[in-house]
């Protein structure tokens, strides 16, 4: 976690913002987070779900389930956000998710994952996204693969 003091400086992965609007018995509130992935967060996902993030990143983000979404959000919160450690933190994060915000959370998680990749891989993903949009506009089915992110460079 970033806020803990250490004599050794940690590399801090780039982050992307996520804002969640929640309503409960106490009223409405907005939670603002910074999401980031590094190998520590990948390891947390692997430990909880049993999926290899280095070999299955494309599958992970292309076929999200409630459990994957919950665990990925929890792992991505660890670098920049305090108070979500351990199983209790995972349970808290799960309470923030709903059917109505799952798509927004999934997009932010994917963006956080891509933000941590090298510039060459980011360019390949951007090019694939543009090609998919162009194919869709032309009436041809296209996908935006994360294959380039499945194996480390």
PDB file of N, CA, C and O in Angstrom, residues 29-108:
ATOM      1  N   UNK A  29     -24.202   8.336  -1.579  1.00  0.00           N
ATOM      2  CA  UNK A  29     -22.814   8.759  -1.396  1.00  0.00           C
ATOM      3  C   UNK A  29     -22.024   8.365  -2.628  1.00  0.00           C
ATOM      4  O   UNK A  29     -22.413   7.455  -3.369  1.00  0.00           O
ATOM      5  N   UNK A  30     -20.951   9.076  -2.829  1.00  0.00           N
ATOM      6  CA  UNK A  30     -20.080   8.768  -3.953  1.00  0.00           C
ATOM      7  C   UNK A  30     -18.717   8.366  -3.419  1.00  0.00           C
ATOM      8  O   UNK A  30     -18.170   9.031  -2.540  1.00  0.00           O
ATOM      9  N   UNK A  31     -18.197   7.279  -3.947  1.00  0.00           N
ATOM     10  CA  UNK A  31     -16.867   6.809  -3.582  1.00  0.00           C
ATOM     11  C   UNK A  31     -15.956   6.987  -4.786  1.00  0.00           C
ATOM     12  O   UNK A  31     -16.292   6.563  -5.893  1.00  0.00           O
ATOM     13  N   UNK A  32     -14.822   7.622  -4.567  1.00  0.00           N
ATOM     14  CA  UNK A  32     -13.849   7.848  -5.630  1.00  0.00           C
ATOM     15  C   UNK A  32     -12.596   7.028  -5.339  1.00  0.00           C
ATOM     16  O   UNK A  32     -12.043   7.107  -4.236  1.00  0.00           O
ATOM     17  N   UNK A  33     -12.175   6.273  -6.341  1.00  0.00           N
ATOM     18  CA  UNK A  33     -11.030   5.386  -6.198  1.00  0.00           C
ATOM     19  C   UNK A  33     -10.011   5.632  -7.295  1.00  0.00           C
ATOM     20  O   UNK A  33     -10.335   6.185  -8.343  1.00  0.00           O
ATOM     21  N   UNK A  34      -8.800   5.174  -7.053  1.00  0.00           N
ATOM     22  CA  UNK A  34      -7.765   5.078  -8.068  1.00  0.00           C
ATOM     23  C   UNK A  34      -7.446   3.589  -8.213  1.00  0.00           C
ATOM     24  O   UNK A  34      -7.058   2.950  -7.234  1.00  0.00           O
ATOM     25  N   UNK A  35      -7.627   3.056  -9.411  1.00  0.00           N
ATOM     26  CA  UNK A  35      -7.390   1.640  -9.667  1.00  0.00           C
ATOM     27  C   UNK A  35      -6.047   1.451 -10.350  1.00  0.00           C
ATOM     28  O   UNK A  35      -5.688   2.212 -11.260  1.00  0.00           O
ATOM     29  N   UNK A  36      -5.325   0.427  -9.939  1.00  0.00           N
ATOM     30  CA  UNK A  36      -4.038   0.108 -10.567  1.00  0.00           C
ATOM     31  C   UNK A  36      -3.732  -1.371 -10.366  1.00  0.00           C
ATOM     32  O   UNK A  36      -4.144  -1.969  -9.363  1.00  0.00           O
ATOM     33  N   UNK A  37      -3.026  -1.915 -11.332  1.00  0.00           N
ATOM     34  CA  UNK A  37      -2.575  -3.305 -11.239  1.00  0.00           C
ATOM     35  C   UNK A  37      -1.056  -3.352 -11.270  1.00  0.00           C
ATOM     36  O   UNK A  37      -0.422  -2.642 -12.041  1.00  0.00           O
ATOM     37  N   UNK A  38      -0.503  -4.198 -10.426  1.00  0.00           N
ATOM     38  CA  UNK A  38       0.902  -4.562 -10.487  1.00  0.00           C
ATOM     39  C   UNK A  38       0.976  -6.061 -10.212  1.00  0.00           C
ATOM     40  O   UNK A  38      -0.058  -6.727 -10.126  1.00  0.00           O
ATOM     41  N   UNK A  39       2.175  -6.617 -10.097  1.00  0.00           N
ATOM     42  CA  UNK A  39       2.270  -8.060  -9.884  1.00  0.00           C
ATOM     43  C   UNK A  39       1.711  -8.487  -8.533  1.00  0.00           C
ATOM     44  O   UNK A  39       1.244  -9.616  -8.383  1.00  0.00           O
ATOM     45  N   UNK A  40       1.718  -7.600  -7.553  1.00  0.00           N
ATOM     46  CA  UNK A  40       1.103  -7.934  -6.269  1.00  0.00           C
ATOM     47  C   UNK A  40      -0.401  -8.114  -6.435  1.00  0.00           C
ATOM     48  O   UNK A  40      -0.989  -9.065  -5.919  1.00  0.00           O
ATOM     49  N   UNK A  41      -1.034  -7.198  -7.159  1.00  0.00           N
ATOM     50  CA  UNK A  41      -2.480  -7.329  -7.366  1.00  0.00           C
ATOM     51  C   UNK A  41      -2.794  -8.518  -8.280  1.00  0.00           C
ATOM     52  O   UNK A  41      -3.796  -9.206  -8.062  1.00  0.00           O
ATOM     53  N   UNK A  42      -1.950  -8.781  -9.284  1.00  0.00           N
ATOM     54  CA  UNK A  42      -2.152  -9.983 -10.109  1.00  0.00           C
ATOM     55  C   UNK A  42      -2.116 -11.232  -9.241  1.00  0.00           C
ATOM     56  O   UNK A  42      -2.925 -12.138  -9.385  1.00  0.00           O
ATOM     57  N   UNK A  43      -1.155 -11.268  -8.335  1.00  0.00           N
ATOM     58  CA  UNK A  43      -1.020 -12.419  -7.442  1.00  0.00           C
ATOM     59  C   UNK A  43      -2.243 -12.575  -6.542  1.00  0.00           C
ATOM     60  O   UNK A  43      -2.694 -13.698  -6.281  1.00  0.00           O
ATOM     61  N   UNK A  44      -2.801 -11.464  -6.095  1.00  0.00           N
ATOM     62  CA  UNK A  44      -4.010 -11.528  -5.269  1.00  0.00           C
ATOM     63  C   UNK A  44      -5.166 -12.138  -6.054  1.00  0.00           C
ATOM     64  O   UNK A  44      -5.913 -12.958  -5.527  1.00  0.00           O
ATOM     65  N   UNK A  45      -5.300 -11.733  -7.324  1.00  0.00           N
ATOM     66  CA  UNK A  45      -6.347 -12.296  -8.182  1.00  0.00           C
ATOM     67  C   UNK A  45      -6.107 -13.790  -8.358  1.00  0.00           C
ATOM     68  O   UNK A  45      -7.031 -14.604  -8.225  1.00  0.00           O
ATOM     69  N   UNK A  46      -4.872 -14.159  -8.648  1.00  0.00           N
ATOM     70  CA  UNK A  46      -4.540 -15.578  -8.850  1.00  0.00           C
ATOM     71  C   UNK A  46      -4.841 -16.399  -7.605  1.00  0.00           C
ATOM     72  O   UNK A  46      -5.389 -17.502  -7.698  1.00  0.00           O
ATOM     73  N   UNK A  47      -4.484 -15.872  -6.427  1.00  0.00           N
ATOM     74  CA  UNK A  47      -4.727 -16.601  -5.173  1.00  0.00           C
ATOM     75  C   UNK A  47      -6.218 -16.820  -4.921  1.00  0.00           C
ATOM     76  O   UNK A  47      -6.621 -17.880  -4.449  1.00  0.00           O
ATOM     77  N   UNK A  48      -7.029 -15.815  -5.205  1.00  0.00           N
ATOM     78  CA  UNK A  48      -8.463 -15.918  -4.908  1.00  0.00           C
ATOM     79  C   UNK A  48      -9.246 -16.691  -5.961  1.00  0.00           C
ATOM     80  O   UNK A  48     -10.228 -17.346  -5.639  1.00  0.00           O
ATOM     81  N   UNK A  49      -8.829 -16.592  -7.222  1.00  0.00           N
ATOM     82  CA  UNK A  49      -9.615 -17.191  -8.302  1.00  0.00           C
ATOM     83  C   UNK A  49      -8.943 -18.404  -8.925  1.00  0.00           C
ATOM     84  O   UNK A  49      -9.603 -19.261  -9.494  1.00  0.00           O
ATOM     85  N   UNK A  50      -7.620 -18.455  -8.834  1.00  0.00           N
ATOM     86  CA  UNK A  50      -6.909 -19.582  -9.426  1.00  0.00           C
ATOM     87  C   UNK A  50      -6.675 -19.447 -10.920  1.00  0.00           C
ATOM     88  O   UNK A  50      -6.497 -20.436 -11.616  1.00  0.00           O
ATOM     89  N   UNK A  51      -6.675 -18.223 -11.425  1.00  0.00           N
ATOM     90  CA  UNK A  51      -6.448 -17.987 -12.842  1.00  0.00           C
ATOM     91  C   UNK A  51      -5.074 -17.340 -13.013  1.00  0.00           C
ATOM     92  O   UNK A  51      -4.666 -16.522 -12.204  1.00  0.00           O
ATOM     93  N   UNK A  52      -4.332 -17.741 -14.023  1.00  0.00           N
ATOM     94  CA  UNK A  52      -3.008 -17.198 -14.285  1.00  0.00           C
ATOM     95  C   UNK A  52      -3.163 -15.892 -15.054  1.00  0.00           C
ATOM     96  O   UNK A  52      -3.526 -15.890 -16.226  1.00  0.00           O
ATOM     97  N   UNK A  53      -2.884 -14.785 -14.406  1.00  0.00           N
ATOM     98  CA  UNK A  53      -3.079 -13.476 -15.024  1.00  0.00           C
ATOM     99  C   UNK A  53      -2.088 -13.202 -16.154  1.00  0.00           C
ATOM    100  O   UNK A  53      -2.364 -12.379 -17.015  1.00  0.00           O
ATOM    101  N   UNK A  54      -0.953 -13.863 -16.162  1.00  0.00           N
ATOM    102  CA  UNK A  54       0.008 -13.642 -17.230  1.00  0.00           C
ATOM    103  C   UNK A  54      -0.356 -14.418 -18.493  1.00  0.00           C
ATOM    104  O   UNK A  54      -0.020 -14.008 -19.592  1.00  0.00           O
ATOM    105  N   UNK A  55      -1.054 -15.505 -18.346  1.00  0.00           N
ATOM    106  CA  UNK A  55      -1.412 -16.318 -19.504  1.00  0.00           C
ATOM    107  C   UNK A  55      -2.870 -16.167 -19.904  1.00  0.00           C
ATOM    108  O   UNK A  55      -3.236 -16.523 -21.010  1.00  0.00           O
ATOM    109  N   UNK A  56      -3.701 -15.641 -19.025  1.00  0.00           N
ATOM    110  CA  UNK A  56      -5.143 -15.627 -19.285  1.00  0.00           C
ATOM    111  C   UNK A  56      -5.774 -14.248 -19.150  1.00  0.00           C
ATOM    112  O   UNK A  56      -6.970 -14.139 -18.903  1.00  0.00           O
ATOM    113  N   UNK A  57      -4.999 -13.190 -19.331  1.00  0.00           N
ATOM    114  CA  UNK A  57      -5.557 -11.848 -19.160  1.00  0.00           C
ATOM    115  C   UNK A  57      -6.704 -11.593 -20.128  1.00  0.00           C
ATOM    116  O   UNK A  57      -7.727 -11.025 -19.752  1.00  0.00           O
ATOM    117  N   UNK A  58      -6.542 -12.010 -21.360  1.00  0.00           N
ATOM    118  CA  UNK A  58      -7.603 -11.799 -22.352  1.00  0.00           C
ATOM    119  C   UNK A  58      -8.882 -12.503 -21.922  1.00  0.00           C
ATOM    120  O   UNK A  58      -9.960 -11.912 -21.930  1.00  0.00           O
ATOM    121  N   UNK A  59      -8.772 -13.765 -21.536  1.00  0.00           N
ATOM    122  CA  UNK A  59      -9.937 -14.509 -21.081  1.00  0.00           C
ATOM    123  C   UNK A  59     -10.553 -13.870 -19.846  1.00  0.00           C
ATOM    124  O   UNK A  59     -11.766 -13.806 -19.707  1.00  0.00           O
ATOM    125  N   UNK A  60      -9.705 -13.396 -18.949  1.00  0.00           N
ATOM    126  CA  UNK A  60     -10.187 -12.800 -17.709  1.00  0.00           C
ATOM    127  C   UNK A  60     -11.087 -11.601 -17.989  1.00  0.00           C
ATOM    128  O   UNK A  60     -12.199 -11.516 -17.494  1.00  0.00           O
ATOM    129  N   UNK A  61     -10.614 -10.670 -18.813  1.00  0.00           N
ATOM    130  CA  UNK A  61     -11.374  -9.450 -19.064  1.00  0.00           C
ATOM    131  C   UNK A  61     -12.497  -9.643 -20.077  1.00  0.00           C
ATOM    132  O   UNK A  61     -13.434  -8.868 -20.110  1.00  0.00           O
ATOM    133  N   UNK A  62     -12.404 -10.674 -20.904  1.00  0.00           N
ATOM    134  CA  UNK A  62     -13.453 -10.914 -21.899  1.00  0.00           C
ATOM    135  C   UNK A  62     -14.633 -11.691 -21.338  1.00  0.00           C
ATOM    136  O   UNK A  62     -15.709 -11.680 -21.917  1.00  0.00           O
ATOM    137  N   UNK A  63     -14.447 -12.389 -20.236  1.00  0.00           N
ATOM    138  CA  UNK A  63     -15.541 -13.192 -19.674  1.00  0.00           C
ATOM    139  C   UNK A  63     -15.638 -12.976 -18.162  1.00  0.00           C
ATOM    140  O   UNK A  63     -15.459 -13.892 -17.385  1.00  0.00           O
ATOM    141  N   UNK A  64     -15.933 -11.744 -17.783  1.00  0.00           N
ATOM    142  CA  UNK A  64     -16.021 -11.432 -16.361  1.00  0.00           C
ATOM    143  C   UNK A  64     -17.253 -12.063 -15.729  1.00  0.00           C
ATOM    144  O   UNK A  64     -18.318 -12.120 -16.331  1.00  0.00           O
ATOM    145  N   UNK A  65     -17.077 -12.529 -14.523  1.00  0.00           N
ATOM    146  CA  UNK A  65     -18.176 -13.040 -13.701  1.00  0.00           C
ATOM    147  C   UNK A  65     -18.256 -12.151 -12.465  1.00  0.00           C
ATOM    148  O   UNK A  65     -17.398 -11.290 -12.250  1.00  0.00           O
ATOM    149  N   UNK A  66     -19.254 -12.366 -11.660  1.00  0.00           N
ATOM    150  CA  UNK A  66     -19.385 -11.584 -10.429  1.00  0.00           C
ATOM    151  C   UNK A  66     -18.151 -11.767  -9.538  1.00  0.00           C
ATOM    152  O   UNK A  66     -17.628 -10.789  -8.984  1.00  0.00           O
ATOM    153  N   UNK A  67     -17.668 -12.991  -9.414  1.00  0.00           N
ATOM    154  CA  UNK A  67     -16.518 -13.242  -8.563  1.00  0.00           C
ATOM    155  C   UNK A  67     -15.257 -12.607  -9.138  1.00  0.00           C
ATOM    156  O   UNK A  67     -14.481 -11.979  -8.418  1.00  0.00           O
ATOM    157  N   UNK A  68     -15.040 -12.736 -10.441  1.00  0.00           N
ATOM    158  CA  UNK A  68     -13.864 -12.121 -11.063  1.00  0.00           C
ATOM    159  C   UNK A  68     -13.901 -10.603 -10.902  1.00  0.00           C
ATOM    160  O   UNK A  68     -12.884  -9.986 -10.591  1.00  0.00           O
ATOM    161  N   UNK A  69     -15.060 -10.006 -11.130  1.00  0.00           N
ATOM    162  CA  UNK A  69     -15.187  -8.558 -11.028  1.00  0.00           C
ATOM    163  C   UNK A  69     -14.898  -8.096  -9.601  1.00  0.00           C
ATOM    164  O   UNK A  69     -14.142  -7.137  -9.386  1.00  0.00           O
ATOM    165  N   UNK A  70     -15.446  -8.773  -8.643  1.00  0.00           N
ATOM    166  CA  UNK A  70     -15.257  -8.428  -7.228  1.00  0.00           C
ATOM    167  C   UNK A  70     -13.785  -8.553  -6.831  1.00  0.00           C
ATOM    168  O   UNK A  70     -13.207  -7.644  -6.232  1.00  0.00           O
ATOM    169  N   UNK A  71     -13.155  -9.655  -7.195  1.00  0.00           N
ATOM    170  CA  UNK A  71     -11.758  -9.886  -6.822  1.00  0.00           C
ATOM    171  C   UNK A  71     -10.832  -8.920  -7.556  1.00  0.00           C
ATOM    172  O   UNK A  71      -9.893  -8.378  -6.965  1.00  0.00           O
ATOM    173  N   UNK A  72     -11.095  -8.681  -8.843  1.00  0.00           N
ATOM    174  CA  UNK A  72     -10.248  -7.757  -9.600  1.00  0.00           C
ATOM    175  C   UNK A  72     -10.342  -6.339  -9.045  1.00  0.00           C
ATOM    176  O   UNK A  72      -9.324  -5.652  -8.909  1.00  0.00           O
ATOM    177  N   UNK A  73     -11.546  -5.895  -8.702  1.00  0.00           N
ATOM    178  CA  UNK A  73     -11.694  -4.562  -8.121  1.00  0.00           C
ATOM    179  C   UNK A  73     -10.964  -4.485  -6.788  1.00  0.00           C
ATOM    180  O   UNK A  73     -10.221  -3.532  -6.531  1.00  0.00           O
ATOM    181  N   UNK A  74     -11.140  -5.472  -5.963  1.00  0.00           N
ATOM    182  CA  UNK A  74     -10.461  -5.519  -4.666  1.00  0.00           C
ATOM    183  C   UNK A  74      -8.940  -5.456  -4.844  1.00  0.00           C
ATOM    184  O   UNK A  74      -8.265  -4.666  -4.180  1.00  0.00           O
ATOM    185  N   UNK A  75      -8.408  -6.232  -5.771  1.00  0.00           N
ATOM    186  CA  UNK A  75      -6.963  -6.250  -6.007  1.00  0.00           C
ATOM    187  C   UNK A  75      -6.480  -4.912  -6.554  1.00  0.00           C
ATOM    188  O   UNK A  75      -5.421  -4.405  -6.158  1.00  0.00           O
ATOM    189  N   UNK A  76      -7.255  -4.308  -7.468  1.00  0.00           N
ATOM    190  CA  UNK A  76      -6.857  -3.042  -8.082  1.00  0.00           C
ATOM    191  C   UNK A  76      -6.941  -1.871  -7.105  1.00  0.00           C
ATOM    192  O   UNK A  76      -6.332  -0.824  -7.328  1.00  0.00           O
ATOM    193  N   UNK A  77      -7.668  -2.016  -6.019  1.00  0.00           N
ATOM    194  CA  UNK A  77      -7.772  -0.964  -5.003  1.00  0.00           C
ATOM    195  C   UNK A  77      -6.573  -0.935  -4.057  1.00  0.00           C
ATOM    196  O   UNK A  77      -6.322   0.085  -3.402  1.00  0.00           O
ATOM    197  N   UNK A  78      -5.833  -2.017  -3.955  1.00  0.00           N
ATOM    198  CA  UNK A  78      -4.821  -2.157  -2.913  1.00  0.00           C
ATOM    199  C   UNK A  78      -3.698  -1.131  -2.974  1.00  0.00           C
ATOM    200  O   UNK A  78      -3.195  -0.716  -1.935  1.00  0.00           O
ATOM    201  N   UNK A  79      -3.299  -0.703  -4.158  1.00  0.00           N
ATOM    202  CA  UNK A  79      -2.138   0.179  -4.287  1.00  0.00           C
ATOM    203  C   UNK A  79      -2.430   1.592  -3.780  1.00  0.00           C
ATOM    204  O   UNK A  79      -1.615   2.185  -3.073  1.00  0.00           O
ATOM    205  N   UNK A  80      -3.577   2.143  -4.127  1.00  0.00           N
ATOM    206  CA  UNK A  80      -3.850   3.559  -3.868  1.00  0.00           C
ATOM    207  C   UNK A  80      -4.970   3.834  -2.862  1.00  0.00           C
ATOM    208  O   UNK A  80      -5.290   5.007  -2.626  1.00  0.00           O
ATOM    209  N   UNK A  81      -5.592   2.827  -2.308  1.00  0.00           N
ATOM    210  CA  UNK A  81      -6.761   3.040  -1.455  1.00  0.00           C
ATOM    211  C   UNK A  81      -6.626   2.233  -0.164  1.00  0.00           C
ATOM    212  O   UNK A  81      -6.464   1.026  -0.204  1.00  0.00           O
ATOM    213  N   UNK A  82      -6.735   2.901   0.956  1.00  0.00           N
ATOM    214  CA  UNK A  82      -6.614   2.216   2.248  1.00  0.00           C
ATOM    215  C   UNK A  82      -7.939   1.625   2.700  1.00  0.00           C
ATOM    216  O   UNK A  82      -9.007   2.103   2.327  1.00  0.00           O
ATOM    217  N   UNK A  83      -7.855   0.590   3.523  1.00  0.00           N
ATOM    218  CA  UNK A  83      -9.028   0.056   4.191  1.00  0.00           C
ATOM    219  C   UNK A  83      -9.694  -1.129   3.508  1.00  0.00           C
ATOM    220  O   UNK A  83     -10.755  -1.554   3.942  1.00  0.00           O
ATOM    221  N   UNK A  84      -9.082  -1.651   2.476  1.00  0.00           N
ATOM    222  CA  UNK A  84      -9.706  -2.762   1.742  1.00  0.00           C
ATOM    223  C   UNK A  84      -8.839  -4.024   1.774  1.00  0.00           C
ATOM    224  O   UNK A  84      -8.970  -4.896   0.926  1.00  0.00           O
ATOM    225  N   UNK A  85      -8.005  -4.138   2.772  1.00  0.00           N
ATOM    226  CA  UNK A  85      -7.103  -5.279   2.879  1.00  0.00           C
ATOM    227  C   UNK A  85      -7.843  -6.529   3.340  1.00  0.00           C
ATOM    228  O   UNK A  85      -8.843  -6.457   4.045  1.00  0.00           O
ATOM    229  N   UNK A  86      -7.337  -7.674   2.930  1.00  0.00           N
ATOM    230  CA  UNK A  86      -7.806  -8.959   3.418  1.00  0.00           C
ATOM    231  C   UNK A  86      -9.215  -9.328   3.008  1.00  0.00           C
ATOM    232  O   UNK A  86      -9.847  -8.679   2.175  1.00  0.00           O
ATOM    233  N   UNK A  87      -9.712 -10.392   3.633  1.00  0.00           N
ATOM    234  CA  UNK A  87     -11.043 -10.900   3.304  1.00  0.00           C
ATOM    235  C   UNK A  87     -12.154  -9.918   3.668  1.00  0.00           C
ATOM    236  O   UNK A  87     -13.168  -9.845   2.979  1.00  0.00           O
ATOM    237  N   UNK A  88     -11.954  -9.160   4.732  1.00  0.00           N
ATOM    238  CA  UNK A  88     -12.956  -8.158   5.095  1.00  0.00           C
ATOM    239  C   UNK A  88     -13.047  -7.087   4.022  1.00  0.00           C
ATOM    240  O   UNK A  88     -14.138  -6.658   3.627  1.00  0.00           O
ATOM    241  N   UNK A  89     -11.904  -6.656   3.500  1.00  0.00           N
ATOM    242  CA  UNK A  89     -11.890  -5.679   2.416  1.00  0.00           C
ATOM    243  C   UNK A  89     -12.564  -6.217   1.166  1.00  0.00           C
ATOM    244  O   UNK A  89     -13.304  -5.502   0.484  1.00  0.00           O
ATOM    245  N   UNK A  90     -12.332  -7.491   0.880  1.00  0.00           N
ATOM    246  CA  UNK A  90     -12.970  -8.130  -0.276  1.00  0.00           C
ATOM    247  C   UNK A  90     -14.490  -8.138  -0.118  1.00  0.00           C
ATOM    248  O   UNK A  90     -15.226  -7.842  -1.062  1.00  0.00           O
ATOM    249  N   UNK A  91     -14.954  -8.414   1.069  1.00  0.00           N
ATOM    250  CA  UNK A  91     -16.402  -8.405   1.340  1.00  0.00           C
ATOM    251  C   UNK A  91     -16.976  -6.993   1.185  1.00  0.00           C
ATOM    252  O   UNK A  91     -18.052  -6.806   0.612  1.00  0.00           O
ATOM    253  N   UNK A  92     -16.252  -6.001   1.673  1.00  0.00           N
ATOM    254  CA  UNK A  92     -16.697  -4.614   1.544  1.00  0.00           C
ATOM    255  C   UNK A  92     -16.789  -4.225   0.075  1.00  0.00           C
ATOM    256  O   UNK A  92     -17.787  -3.653  -0.380  1.00  0.00           O
ATOM    257  N   UNK A  93     -15.748  -4.542  -0.695  1.00  0.00           N
ATOM    258  CA  UNK A  93     -15.732  -4.229  -2.129  1.00  0.00           C
ATOM    259  C   UNK A  93     -16.912  -4.901  -2.822  1.00  0.00           C
ATOM    260  O   UNK A  93     -17.585  -4.283  -3.654  1.00  0.00           O
ATOM    261  N   UNK A  94     -17.179  -6.145  -2.471  1.00  0.00           N
ATOM    262  CA  UNK A  94     -18.312  -6.848  -3.068  1.00  0.00           C
ATOM    263  C   UNK A  94     -19.635  -6.152  -2.802  1.00  0.00           C
ATOM    264  O   UNK A  94     -20.540  -6.174  -3.641  1.00  0.00           O
ATOM    265  N   UNK A  95     -19.749  -5.499  -1.660  1.00  0.00           N
ATOM    266  CA  UNK A  95     -20.999  -4.797  -1.341  1.00  0.00           C
ATOM    267  C   UNK A  95     -21.185  -3.541  -2.190  1.00  0.00           C
ATOM    268  O   UNK A  95     -22.296  -3.042  -2.317  1.00  0.00           O
ATOM    269  N   UNK A  96     -20.116  -3.027  -2.778  1.00  0.00           N
ATOM    270  CA  UNK A  96     -20.203  -1.842  -3.631  1.00  0.00           C
ATOM    271  C   UNK A  96     -20.679  -2.171  -5.046  1.00  0.00           C
ATOM    272  O   UNK A  96     -21.085  -1.278  -5.783  1.00  0.00           O
ATOM    273  N   UNK A  97     -20.572  -3.423  -5.433  1.00  0.00           N
ATOM    274  CA  UNK A  97     -20.895  -3.819  -6.806  1.00  0.00           C
ATOM    275  C   UNK A  97     -22.371  -4.153  -6.956  1.00  0.00           C
ATOM    276  O   UNK A  97     -22.992  -4.685  -6.045  1.00  0.00           O
ATOM    277  N   UNK A  98     -22.890  -3.836  -8.125  1.00  0.00           N
ATOM    278  CA  UNK A  98     -24.274  -4.167  -8.436  1.00  0.00           C
ATOM    279  C   UNK A  98     -24.379  -4.395  -9.933  1.00  0.00           C
ATOM    280  O   UNK A  98     -23.456  -4.073 -10.697  1.00  0.00           O
ATOM    281  N   UNK A  99     -25.495  -4.908 -10.323  1.00  0.00           N
ATOM    282  CA  UNK A  99     -25.742  -5.119 -11.743  1.00  0.00           C
ATOM    283  C   UNK A  99     -25.658  -3.798 -12.499  1.00  0.00           C
ATOM    284  O   UNK A  99     -25.182  -3.750 -13.626  1.00  0.00           O
ATOM    285  N   UNK A 100     -26.079  -2.713 -11.874  1.00  0.00           N
ATOM    286  CA  UNK A 100     -26.108  -1.425 -12.565  1.00  0.00           C
ATOM    287  C   UNK A 100     -24.733  -0.780 -12.721  1.00  0.00           C
ATOM    288  O   UNK A 100     -24.543   0.028 -13.622  1.00  0.00           O
ATOM    289  N   UNK A 101     -23.762  -1.108 -11.879  1.00  0.00           N
ATOM    290  CA  UNK A 101     -22.436  -0.494 -12.036  1.00  0.00           C
ATOM    291  C   UNK A 101     -21.374  -1.473 -12.540  1.00  0.00           C
ATOM    292  O   UNK A 101     -20.224  -1.078 -12.730  1.00  0.00           O
ATOM    293  N   UNK A 102     -21.739  -2.705 -12.790  1.00  0.00           N
ATOM    294  CA  UNK A 102     -20.763  -3.721 -13.206  1.00  0.00           C
ATOM    295  C   UNK A 102     -20.052  -3.361 -14.510  1.00  0.00           C
ATOM    296  O   UNK A 102     -18.837  -3.558 -14.632  1.00  0.00           O
ATOM    297  N   UNK A 103     -20.768  -2.813 -15.470  1.00  0.00           N
ATOM    298  CA  UNK A 103     -20.151  -2.472 -16.759  1.00  0.00           C
ATOM    299  C   UNK A 103     -19.124  -1.351 -16.588  1.00  0.00           C
ATOM    300  O   UNK A 103     -18.030  -1.406 -17.152  1.00  0.00           O
ATOM    301  N   UNK A 104     -19.469  -0.350 -15.792  1.00  0.00           N
ATOM    302  CA  UNK A 104     -18.548   0.767 -15.544  1.00  0.00           C
ATOM    303  C   UNK A 104     -17.304   0.269 -14.803  1.00  0.00           C
ATOM    304  O   UNK A 104     -16.175   0.647 -15.144  1.00  0.00           O
ATOM    305  N   UNK A 105     -17.494  -0.573 -13.819  1.00  0.00           N
ATOM    306  CA  UNK A 105     -16.369  -1.117 -13.067  1.00  0.00           C
ATOM    307  C   UNK A 105     -15.486  -1.969 -13.970  1.00  0.00           C
ATOM    308  O   UNK A 105     -14.260  -1.845 -13.953  1.00  0.00           O
ATOM    309  N   UNK A 106     -16.095  -2.811 -14.792  1.00  0.00           N
ATOM    310  CA  UNK A 106     -15.323  -3.668 -15.707  1.00  0.00           C
ATOM    311  C   UNK A 106     -14.491  -2.821 -16.662  1.00  0.00           C
ATOM    312  O   UNK A 106     -13.317  -3.129 -16.919  1.00  0.00           O
ATOM    313  N   UNK A 107     -15.065  -1.744 -17.194  1.00  0.00           N
ATOM    314  CA  UNK A 107     -14.326  -0.872 -18.110  1.00  0.00           C
ATOM    315  C   UNK A 107     -13.153  -0.191 -17.400  1.00  0.00           C
ATOM    316  O   UNK A 107     -12.053  -0.076 -17.955  1.00  0.00           O
ATOM    317  N   UNK A 108     -13.369   0.244 -16.167  1.00  0.00           N
ATOM    318  CA  UNK A 108     -12.297   0.888 -15.407  1.00  0.00           C
ATOM    319  C   UNK A 108     -11.189  -0.111 -15.077  1.00  0.00           C
ATOM    320  O   UNK A 108     -10.001   0.230 -15.131  1.00  0.00           O
TER     321      UNK A 108
END
